[in-house]
PDB file of C-alpha atoms in Angstrom:
ATOM      1  CA  UNK A   1     -49.465  78.219   2.801  1.00 77.00           C
ATOM      2  CA  UNK A   2     -49.451  78.432  -0.545  1.00 85.00           C
ATOM      3  CA  UNK A   3     -46.377  79.450  -2.977  1.00 87.00           C
ATOM      4  CA  UNK A   4     -48.622  82.011  -4.092  1.00 91.00           C
ATOM      5  CA  UNK A   5     -49.294  84.100  -0.617  1.00 90.00           C
ATOM      6  CA  UNK A   6     -45.330  82.426   0.067  1.00 93.00           C
ATOM      7  CA  UNK A   7     -44.614  85.103  -2.904  1.00 95.00           C
ATOM      8  CA  UNK A   8     -47.202  87.637  -1.964  1.00 96.00           C
ATOM      9  CA  UNK A   9     -45.163  87.883   1.628  1.00 96.00           C
ATOM     10  CA  UNK A  10     -41.764  87.276   1.271  1.00 97.00           C
ATOM     11  CA  UNK A  11     -41.467  88.171  -2.116  1.00 97.00           C
ATOM     12  CA  UNK A  12     -43.718  90.935  -2.812  1.00 97.00           C
ATOM     13  CA  UNK A  13     -44.459  92.781   0.118  1.00 97.00           C
ATOM     14  CA  UNK A  14     -40.384  93.611   1.213  1.00 97.00           C
ATOM     15  CA  UNK A  15     -39.727  94.781  -2.414  1.00 98.00           C
ATOM     16  CA  UNK A  16     -42.938  97.475  -2.010  1.00 98.00           C
ATOM     17  CA  UNK A  17     -42.269  98.189   0.879  1.00 98.00           C
ATOM     18  CA  UNK A  18     -38.263  98.809   0.228  1.00 97.00           C
ATOM     19  CA  UNK A  19     -39.147  99.970  -2.746  1.00 97.00           C
ATOM     20  CA  UNK A  20     -41.951 102.870  -1.144  1.00 97.00           C
ATOM     21  CA  UNK A  21     -39.233 103.568   1.680  1.00 96.00           C
ATOM     22  CA  UNK A  22     -36.032 104.383  -0.893  1.00 96.00           C
ATOM     23  CA  UNK A  23     -38.306 106.385  -3.634  1.00 97.00           C
ATOM     24  CA  UNK A  24     -40.821 107.969  -0.365  1.00 96.00           C
ATOM     25  CA  UNK A  25     -37.318 109.518   0.929  1.00 94.00           C
ATOM     26  CA  UNK A  26     -36.312 110.673  -2.396  1.00 94.00           C
ATOM     27  CA  UNK A  27     -39.821 112.585  -3.674  1.00 95.00           C
ATOM     28  CA  UNK A  28     -39.476 114.231   0.696  1.00 93.00           C
ATOM     29  CA  UNK A  29     -36.580 115.303  -0.095  1.00 91.00           C
ATOM     30  CA  UNK A  30     -37.247 116.428  -3.515  1.00 92.00           C
ATOM     31  CA  UNK A  31     -40.661 117.847  -2.431  1.00 92.00           C
ATOM     32  CA  UNK A  32     -40.638 118.793   1.592  1.00 88.00           C
ATOM     33  CA  UNK A  33     -37.484 119.812   2.621  1.00 83.00           C
ATOM     34  CA  UNK A  34     -39.382 122.216   5.149  1.00 83.00           C
ATOM     35  CA  UNK A  35     -41.067 119.311   6.901  1.00 83.00           C
ATOM     36  CA  UNK A  36     -37.982 116.710   6.709  1.00 83.00           C
ATOM     37  CA  UNK A  37     -38.678 117.781  10.695  1.00 80.00           C
ATOM     38  CA  UNK A  38     -40.083 116.136  13.787  1.00 80.00           C
ATOM     39  CA  UNK A  39     -42.071 118.511  14.714  1.00 80.00           C
ATOM     40  CA  UNK A  40     -40.749 118.967  17.973  1.00 79.00           C
ATOM     41  CA  UNK A  41     -43.186 119.496  20.585  1.00 81.00           C
ATOM     42  CA  UNK A  42     -41.159 120.241  23.592  1.00 80.00           C
ATOM     43  CA  UNK A  43     -41.801 123.703  23.768  1.00 80.00           C
ATOM     44  CA  UNK A  44     -45.349 122.473  24.634  1.00 81.00           C
ATOM     45  CA  UNK A  45     -44.320 120.106  27.849  1.00 82.00           C
ATOM     46  CA  UNK A  46     -40.786 119.241  28.442  1.00 86.00           C
ATOM     47  CA  UNK A  47     -40.713 117.515  32.353  1.00 90.00           C
ATOM     48  CA  UNK A  48     -42.081 113.484  30.232  1.00 91.00           C
ATOM     49  CA  UNK A  49     -40.662 114.169  27.394  1.00 91.00           C
ATOM     50  CA  UNK A  50     -36.997 114.833  28.927  1.00 91.00           C
ATOM     51  CA  UNK A  51     -37.757 111.167  30.670  1.00 93.00           C
ATOM     52  CA  UNK A  52     -39.937 109.025  27.648  1.00 94.00           C
ATOM     53  CA  UNK A  53     -37.790 109.697  24.449  1.00 93.00           C
ATOM     54  CA  UNK A  54     -33.879 109.595  25.726  1.00 93.00           C
ATOM     55  CA  UNK A  55     -35.768 106.390  26.423  1.00 96.00           C
ATOM     56  CA  UNK A  56     -37.421 105.715  23.350  1.00 96.00           C
ATOM     57  CA  UNK A  57     -34.528 106.034  21.320  1.00 94.00           C
ATOM     58  CA  UNK A  58     -32.050 105.300  22.679  1.00 95.00           C
ATOM     59  CA  UNK A  59     -34.443 101.778  22.990  1.00 95.00           C
ATOM     60  CA  UNK A  60     -35.166 101.913  19.311  1.00 95.00           C
ATOM     61  CA  UNK A  61     -31.564 102.553  17.965  1.00 94.00           C
ATOM     62  CA  UNK A  62     -30.461  99.157  20.846  1.00 95.00           C
ATOM     63  CA  UNK A  63     -33.179  96.827  18.770  1.00 95.00           C
ATOM     64  CA  UNK A  64     -32.321  98.172  15.076  1.00 94.00           C
ATOM     65  CA  UNK A  65     -27.913  96.911  15.681  1.00 94.00           C
ATOM     66  CA  UNK A  66     -29.525  94.111  17.236  1.00 93.00           C
ATOM     67  CA  UNK A  67     -31.867  93.480  14.679  1.00 94.00           C
ATOM     68  CA  UNK A  68     -28.819  94.529  12.391  1.00 94.00           C
ATOM     69  CA  UNK A  69     -25.846  91.540  13.231  1.00 92.00           C
ATOM     70  CA  UNK A  70     -28.846  89.219  13.926  1.00 92.00           C
ATOM     71  CA  UNK A  71     -30.058  89.293  10.612  1.00 94.00           C
ATOM     72  CA  UNK A  72     -27.271  91.290   8.559  1.00 94.00           C
ATOM     73  CA  UNK A  73     -24.426  88.942   9.576  1.00 93.00           C
ATOM     74  CA  UNK A  74     -24.216  85.219   8.366  1.00 92.00           C
ATOM     75  CA  UNK A  75     -24.022  82.185  11.574  1.00 90.00           C
ATOM     76  CA  UNK A  76     -21.818  80.815   9.400  1.00 90.00           C
ATOM     77  CA  UNK A  77     -19.563  84.132  10.801  1.00 92.00           C
ATOM     78  CA  UNK A  78     -20.202  84.286  14.200  1.00 89.00           C
ATOM     79  CA  UNK A  79     -18.509  81.022  14.972  1.00 88.00           C
ATOM     80  CA  UNK A  80     -15.514  81.247  13.142  1.00 90.00           C
ATOM     81  CA  UNK A  81     -14.973  84.603  15.957  1.00 90.00           C
ATOM     82  CA  UNK A  82     -15.759  82.534  18.299  1.00 89.00           C
ATOM     83  CA  UNK A  83     -19.807  82.680  19.505  1.00 88.00           C
ATOM     84  CA  UNK A  84     -21.291  79.993  20.279  1.00 87.00           C
ATOM     85  CA  UNK A  85     -25.150  79.716  19.176  1.00 85.00           C
ATOM     86  CA  UNK A  86     -25.973  78.697  22.661  1.00 85.00           C
ATOM     87  CA  UNK A  87     -23.676  82.605  23.914  1.00 88.00           C
ATOM     88  CA  UNK A  88     -25.508  84.104  20.724  1.00 89.00           C
ATOM     89  CA  UNK A  89     -28.516  82.967  22.099  1.00 86.00           C
ATOM     90  CA  UNK A  90     -28.088  84.367  25.758  1.00 86.00           C
ATOM     91  CA  UNK A  91     -26.873  87.701  24.579  1.00 87.00           C
ATOM     92  CA  UNK A  92     -29.181  88.558  21.838  1.00 89.00           C
ATOM     93  CA  UNK A  93     -32.159  86.993  24.108  1.00 89.00           C
ATOM     94  CA  UNK A  94     -31.571  89.538  27.687  1.00 89.00           C
ATOM     95  CA  UNK A  95     -30.164  93.018  25.770  1.00 92.00           C
ATOM     96  CA  UNK A  96     -33.155  92.687  23.100  1.00 91.00           C
ATOM     97  CA  UNK A  97     -35.305  91.868  26.218  1.00 92.00           C
ATOM     98  CA  UNK A  98     -33.560  95.075  27.798  1.00 94.00           C
ATOM     99  CA  UNK A  99     -34.072  96.843  24.692  1.00 95.00           C
ATOM    100  CA  UNK A 100     -37.756  95.959  24.242  1.00 94.00           C
ATOM    101  CA  UNK A 101     -38.713  97.117  28.290  1.00 95.00           C
ATOM    102  CA  UNK A 102     -36.882 100.608  26.896  1.00 96.00           C
ATOM    103  CA  UNK A 103     -38.300 100.777  23.969  1.00 96.00           C
ATOM    104  CA  UNK A 104     -41.794  99.912  25.388  1.00 96.00           C
ATOM    105  CA  UNK A 105     -41.791 101.954  27.643  1.00 96.00           C
ATOM    106  CA  UNK A 106     -40.242 105.013  26.775  1.00 96.00           C
ATOM    107  CA  UNK A 107     -42.971 104.938  23.511  1.00 96.00           C
ATOM    108  CA  UNK A 108     -45.543 104.586  26.525  1.00 96.00           C
ATOM    109  CA  UNK A 109     -44.879 107.383  27.893  1.00 95.00           C
ATOM    110  CA  UNK A 110     -44.864 109.616  24.818  1.00 94.00           C
ATOM    111  CA  UNK A 111     -48.134 108.234  24.543  1.00 95.00           C
ATOM    112  CA  UNK A 112     -49.300 109.276  27.105  1.00 95.00           C
ATOM    113  CA  UNK A 113     -47.729 112.377  26.492  1.00 94.00           C
ATOM    114  CA  UNK A 114     -49.805 112.723  23.967  1.00 93.00           C
ATOM    115  CA  UNK A 115     -52.783 112.165  25.387  1.00 93.00           C
ATOM    116  CA  UNK A 116     -53.048 114.175  28.575  1.00 94.00           C
ATOM    117  CA  UNK A 117     -51.054 116.860  27.852  1.00 92.00           C
ATOM    118  CA  UNK A 118     -53.356 119.175  26.327  1.00 92.00           C
ATOM    119  CA  UNK A 119     -51.565 121.127  24.105  1.00 91.00           C
ATOM    120  CA  UNK A 120     -49.262 118.128  22.198  1.00 90.00           C
ATOM    121  CA  UNK A 121     -52.625 116.377  22.256  1.00 92.00           C
ATOM    122  CA  UNK A 122     -54.035 119.200  19.453  1.00 90.00           C
ATOM    123  CA  UNK A 123     -50.822 119.099  17.720  1.00 87.00           C
ATOM    124  CA  UNK A 124     -51.255 115.537  16.831  1.00 90.00           C
ATOM    125  CA  UNK A 125     -52.574 114.889  13.890  1.00 91.00           C
ATOM    126  CA  UNK A 126     -53.783 112.365  11.704  1.00 92.00           C
ATOM    127  CA  UNK A 127     -50.380 111.776  10.292  1.00 92.00           C
ATOM    128  CA  UNK A 128     -49.849 111.489  13.702  1.00 92.00           C
ATOM    129  CA  UNK A 129     -52.371 108.811  14.723  1.00 93.00           C
ATOM    130  CA  UNK A 130     -51.314 106.631  11.893  1.00 93.00           C
ATOM    131  CA  UNK A 131     -47.151 106.189  12.489  1.00 94.00           C
ATOM    132  CA  UNK A 132     -48.055 105.271  16.348  1.00 94.00           C
ATOM    133  CA  UNK A 133     -49.829 102.302  14.832  1.00 94.00           C
ATOM    134  CA  UNK A 134     -47.679 101.369  12.894  1.00 96.00           C
ATOM    135  CA  UNK A 135     -44.957 101.894  15.259  1.00 95.00           C
ATOM    136  CA  UNK A 136     -46.391 100.025  18.109  1.00 96.00           C
ATOM    137  CA  UNK A 137     -48.112  96.886  16.164  1.00 96.00           C
ATOM    138  CA  UNK A 138     -44.355  96.351  14.910  1.00 96.00           C
ATOM    139  CA  UNK A 139     -42.847  96.666  18.520  1.00 95.00           C
ATOM    140  CA  UNK A 140     -45.097  95.178  20.351  1.00 95.00           C
ATOM    141  CA  UNK A 141     -44.800  91.815  18.360  1.00 96.00           C
ATOM    142  CA  UNK A 142     -41.386  91.742  18.043  1.00 94.00           C
ATOM    143  CA  UNK A 143     -41.446  91.546  21.467  1.00 93.00           C
ATOM    144  CA  UNK A 144     -44.115  89.318  22.156  1.00 93.00           C
ATOM    145  CA  UNK A 145     -42.019  86.876  19.681  1.00 93.00           C
ATOM    146  CA  UNK A 146     -39.353  87.226  21.381  1.00 91.00           C
ATOM    147  CA  UNK A 147     -41.388  86.203  24.871  1.00 89.00           C
ATOM    148  CA  UNK A 148     -43.010  83.547  23.228  1.00 89.00           C
ATOM    149  CA  UNK A 149     -39.954  81.758  21.180  1.00 88.00           C
ATOM    150  CA  UNK A 150     -36.407  82.651  23.176  1.00 83.00           C
ATOM    151  CA  UNK A 151     -37.179  83.363  27.184  1.00 80.00           C
ATOM    152  CA  UNK A 152     -39.515  79.908  27.662  1.00 74.00           C
ATOM    153  CA  UNK A 153     -36.782  77.754  26.203  1.00 72.00           C
ATOM    154  CA  UNK A 154     -33.766  76.844  26.801  1.00 71.00           C
ATOM    155  CA  UNK A 155     -31.876  76.931  23.756  1.00 74.00           C
ATOM    156  CA  UNK A 156     -34.426  79.454  21.268  1.00 80.00           C
ATOM    157  CA  UNK A 157     -35.741  80.050  18.149  1.00 89.00           C
ATOM    158  CA  UNK A 158     -32.614  79.977  15.971  1.00 89.00           C
ATOM    159  CA  UNK A 159     -33.824  82.314  13.119  1.00 93.00           C
ATOM    160  CA  UNK A 160     -30.918  82.606  11.931  1.00 93.00           C
ATOM    161  CA  UNK A 161     -31.307  79.744  10.162  1.00 93.00           C
ATOM    162  CA  UNK A 162     -34.492  80.937   7.889  1.00 95.00           C
ATOM    163  CA  UNK A 163     -35.340  84.507   8.992  1.00 96.00           C
ATOM    164  CA  UNK A 164     -31.894  85.826   8.241  1.00 96.00           C
ATOM    165  CA  UNK A 165     -31.002  83.950   5.066  1.00 96.00           C
ATOM    166  CA  UNK A 166     -33.858  84.140   3.422  1.00 97.00           C
ATOM    167  CA  UNK A 167     -33.935  88.493   4.342  1.00 97.00           C
ATOM    168  CA  UNK A 168     -30.531  88.746   2.943  1.00 97.00           C
ATOM    169  CA  UNK A 169     -31.864  86.173  -0.408  1.00 97.00           C
ATOM    170  CA  UNK A 170     -34.711  89.003  -1.085  1.00 97.00           C
ATOM    171  CA  UNK A 171     -31.204  92.090  -0.567  1.00 96.00           C
ATOM    172  CA  UNK A 172     -29.737  90.364  -3.077  1.00 96.00           C
ATOM    173  CA  UNK A 173     -32.510  90.354  -5.455  1.00 96.00           C
ATOM    174  CA  UNK A 174     -32.672  86.357  -5.398  1.00 96.00           C
ATOM    175  CA  UNK A 175     -35.721  85.122  -2.545  1.00 96.00           C
ATOM    176  CA  UNK A 176     -36.528  81.919  -1.501  1.00 96.00           C
ATOM    177  CA  UNK A 177     -39.494  82.163   0.472  1.00 96.00           C
ATOM    178  CA  UNK A 178     -39.276  78.639   1.406  1.00 95.00           C
ATOM    179  CA  UNK A 179     -37.273  79.587   3.871  1.00 96.00           C
ATOM    180  CA  UNK A 180     -40.740  81.408   5.295  1.00 96.00           C
ATOM    181  CA  UNK A 181     -43.034  78.158   5.695  1.00 93.00           C
ATOM    182  CA  UNK A 182     -41.557  77.075   9.275  1.00 92.00           C
ATOM    183  CA  UNK A 183     -41.205  79.938  10.633  1.00 95.00           C
ATOM    184  CA  UNK A 184     -43.356  80.856  14.009  1.00 94.00           C
ATOM    185  CA  UNK A 185     -45.697  82.627  13.599  1.00 95.00           C
ATOM    186  CA  UNK A 186     -44.960  85.734  16.604  1.00 94.00           C
ATOM    187  CA  UNK A 187     -42.137  86.061  14.122  1.00 96.00           C
ATOM    188  CA  UNK A 188     -44.129  86.108  10.694  1.00 97.00           C
ATOM    189  CA  UNK A 189     -46.572  89.378  11.756  1.00 97.00           C
ATOM    190  CA  UNK A 190     -43.685  90.777  13.535  1.00 97.00           C
ATOM    191  CA  UNK A 191     -41.833  90.699   9.793  1.00 97.00           C
ATOM    192  CA  UNK A 192     -44.946  91.758   7.881  1.00 97.00           C
ATOM    193  CA  UNK A 193     -45.909  94.628  10.509  1.00 97.00           C
ATOM    194  CA  UNK A 194     -41.929  95.754  10.436  1.00 97.00           C
ATOM    195  CA  UNK A 195     -41.739  95.814   6.451  1.00 98.00           C
ATOM    196  CA  UNK A 196     -45.304  98.020   6.398  1.00 97.00           C
ATOM    197  CA  UNK A 197     -43.962 100.339   8.521  1.00 97.00           C
ATOM    198  CA  UNK A 198     -40.541 100.818   6.184  1.00 96.00           C
ATOM    199  CA  UNK A 199     -43.322 100.848   3.969  1.00 97.00           C
ATOM    200  CA  UNK A 200     -44.520 104.319   5.630  1.00 96.00           C
ATOM    201  CA  UNK A 201     -42.039 105.740   7.001  1.00 95.00           C
ATOM    202  CA  UNK A 202     -40.865 108.618   4.517  1.00 95.00           C
ATOM    203  CA  UNK A 203     -44.500 109.762   4.392  1.00 94.00           C
ATOM    204  CA  UNK A 204     -44.344 110.383   8.564  1.00 93.00           C
ATOM    205  CA  UNK A 205     -42.848 111.815  10.744  1.00 91.00           C
ATOM    206  CA  UNK A 206     -40.134 109.418  11.244  1.00 92.00           C
ATOM    207  CA  UNK A 207     -37.971 110.722   8.434  1.00 91.00           C
ATOM    208  CA  UNK A 208     -36.240 111.969  10.772  1.00 86.00           C
ATOM    209  CA  UNK A 209     -34.491 109.074  11.472  1.00 86.00           C
ATOM    210  CA  UNK A 210     -31.882 109.447   8.762  1.00 83.00           C
ATOM    211  CA  UNK A 211     -30.974 113.081   9.214  1.00 78.00           C
ATOM    212  CA  UNK A 212     -27.244 113.403  11.317  1.00 67.00           C
ATOM    213  CA  UNK A 213     -27.207 116.370  12.179  1.00 66.00           C
ATOM    214  CA  UNK A 214     -23.866 117.097  11.452  1.00 64.00           C
ATOM    215  CA  UNK A 215     -23.790 120.865  10.879  1.00 64.00           C
ATOM    216  CA  UNK A 216     -25.331 121.858  13.776  1.00 60.00           C
ATOM    217  CA  UNK A 217     -22.142 122.003  16.368  1.00 65.00           C
ATOM    218  CA  UNK A 218     -20.358 125.005  13.722  1.00 71.00           C
ATOM    219  CA  UNK A 219     -23.340 127.099  11.861  1.00 65.00           C
ATOM    220  CA  UNK A 220     -23.236 130.476  12.880  1.00 68.00           C
ATOM    221  CA  UNK A 221     -25.956 132.033  15.566  1.00 66.00           C
ATOM    222  CA  UNK A 222     -28.681 133.259  15.057  1.00 63.00           C
ATOM    223  CA  UNK A 223     -28.562 136.918  16.506  1.00 63.00           C
ATOM    224  CA  UNK A 224     -32.228 138.795  17.049  1.00 59.00           C
ATOM    225  CA  UNK A 225     -30.963 141.977  18.349  1.00 63.00           C
ATOM    226  CA  UNK A 226     -27.529 143.293  19.357  1.00 56.00           C
ATOM    227  CA  UNK A 227     -26.229 146.180  20.464  1.00 58.00           C
ATOM    228  CA  UNK A 228     -25.077 148.794  18.374  1.00 58.00           C
ATOM    229  CA  UNK A 229     -21.106 148.599  16.363  1.00 55.00           C
ATOM    230  CA  UNK A 230     -20.178 152.011  18.482  1.00 51.00           C
ATOM    231  CA  UNK A 231     -20.944 149.923  21.851  1.00 53.00           C
ATOM    232  CA  UNK A 232     -19.504 147.404  21.312  1.00 53.00           C
ATOM    233  CA  UNK A 233     -15.653 147.080  21.908  1.00 59.00           C
ATOM    234  CA  UNK A 234     -15.696 143.056  20.284  1.00 60.00           C
ATOM    235  CA  UNK A 235     -15.030 141.845  16.832  1.00 62.00           C
ATOM    236  CA  UNK A 236     -18.331 140.801  14.779  1.00 57.00           C
ATOM    237  CA  UNK A 237     -19.237 136.575  14.777  1.00 58.00           C
ATOM    238  CA  UNK A 238     -19.537 134.913  11.817  1.00 58.00           C
ATOM    239  CA  UNK A 239     -23.257 134.716  10.686  1.00 54.00           C
ATOM    240  CA  UNK A 240     -25.379 136.971   9.116  1.00 54.00           C
ATOM    241  CA  UNK A 241     -24.922 140.748   8.652  1.00 59.00           C
ATOM    242  CA  UNK A 242     -27.381 143.282  11.313  1.00 55.00           C
ATOM    243  CA  UNK A 243     -30.397 144.612   9.542  1.00 56.00           C
ATOM    244  CA  UNK A 244     -29.234 148.503   9.103  1.00 57.00           C
ATOM    245  CA  UNK A 245     -32.438 150.558   8.062  1.00 53.00           C
ATOM    246  CA  UNK A 246     -31.461 154.257   6.175  1.00 54.00           C
ATOM    247  CA  UNK A 247     -33.426 157.057   4.589  1.00 50.00           C
ATOM    248  CA  UNK A 248     -35.514 159.227   7.003  1.00 47.00           C
ATOM    249  CA  UNK A 249     -39.886 160.256   6.986  1.00 47.00           C
ATOM    250  CA  UNK A 250     -41.645 157.096   6.035  1.00 47.00           C
ATOM    251  CA  UNK A 251     -38.999 156.169   3.450  1.00 46.00           C
ATOM    252  CA  UNK A 252     -35.993 154.218   3.496  1.00 43.00           C
ATOM    253  CA  UNK A 253     -33.837 151.194   2.950  1.00 43.00           C
ATOM    254  CA  UNK A 254     -33.152 148.035   4.328  1.00 45.00           C
ATOM    255  CA  UNK A 255     -29.593 145.829   3.461  1.00 44.00           C
ATOM    256  CA  UNK A 256     -29.677 142.811   4.567  1.00 44.00           C
ATOM    257  CA  UNK A 257     -26.053 140.655   3.383  1.00 44.00           C
ATOM    258  CA  UNK A 258     -25.935 137.674   4.971  1.00 46.00           C
ATOM    259  CA  UNK A 259     -22.399 136.942   5.374  1.00 43.00           C
ATOM    260  CA  UNK A 260     -19.532 134.283   3.889  1.00 44.00           C
ATOM    261  CA  UNK A 261     -19.794 132.129   7.222  1.00 42.00           C
ATOM    262  CA  UNK A 262     -23.685 131.897   6.915  1.00 41.00           C
TER     263      UNK A 262
END
């Protein structure tokens, strides 16, 4: 691979993807907050979703956690903590394999649901189809890289000597593309697909992954219908003041006032 190709793949692509990720998130938040959602289709079908969604999300979170530890934590740190390369390899391989299986099974269930359940299929947009393609490819390539390089070899490929320091050099704005020269092809393809996924992330429903519903448990109830105040003996709960109409005939006055807790 020529130096130009190395710089394109291991310098230009990562930075372009990260810029699109950050700038795209900011743009999406400023222009499309109402679209900042997973667009849940639970009301269309819940039986398959109840199993596939937690399986995919838990597996994906485990995969991301493994990537953070394996790529951002230097090898010297884990060895200083008493974790040898062999111990790390066993843990990363078998825990990573379990997480990959969970992710793939969950993702397969979600795709099966979108294909088989008519109401979910009709609610699927072109944006969703593109998102699934960009999501499937790095997941399958990552599983293939693990199977080809880690499970078939007792010691496995030590990516913490090449891929990890390369990624940290990119994040520290001191890229070292030469570290990727001898990395197995399966890992290279996985990395390229992963950065392309980050590039499209802000423009899909995947944006909901960076939103933490912290205020969900404390927000006030939304009251659709309530009893008249004269028939209720309990104090009104925190929320929106009921809508009241006053006047006679066809004329009326609507009074809608949010309480301080809303």
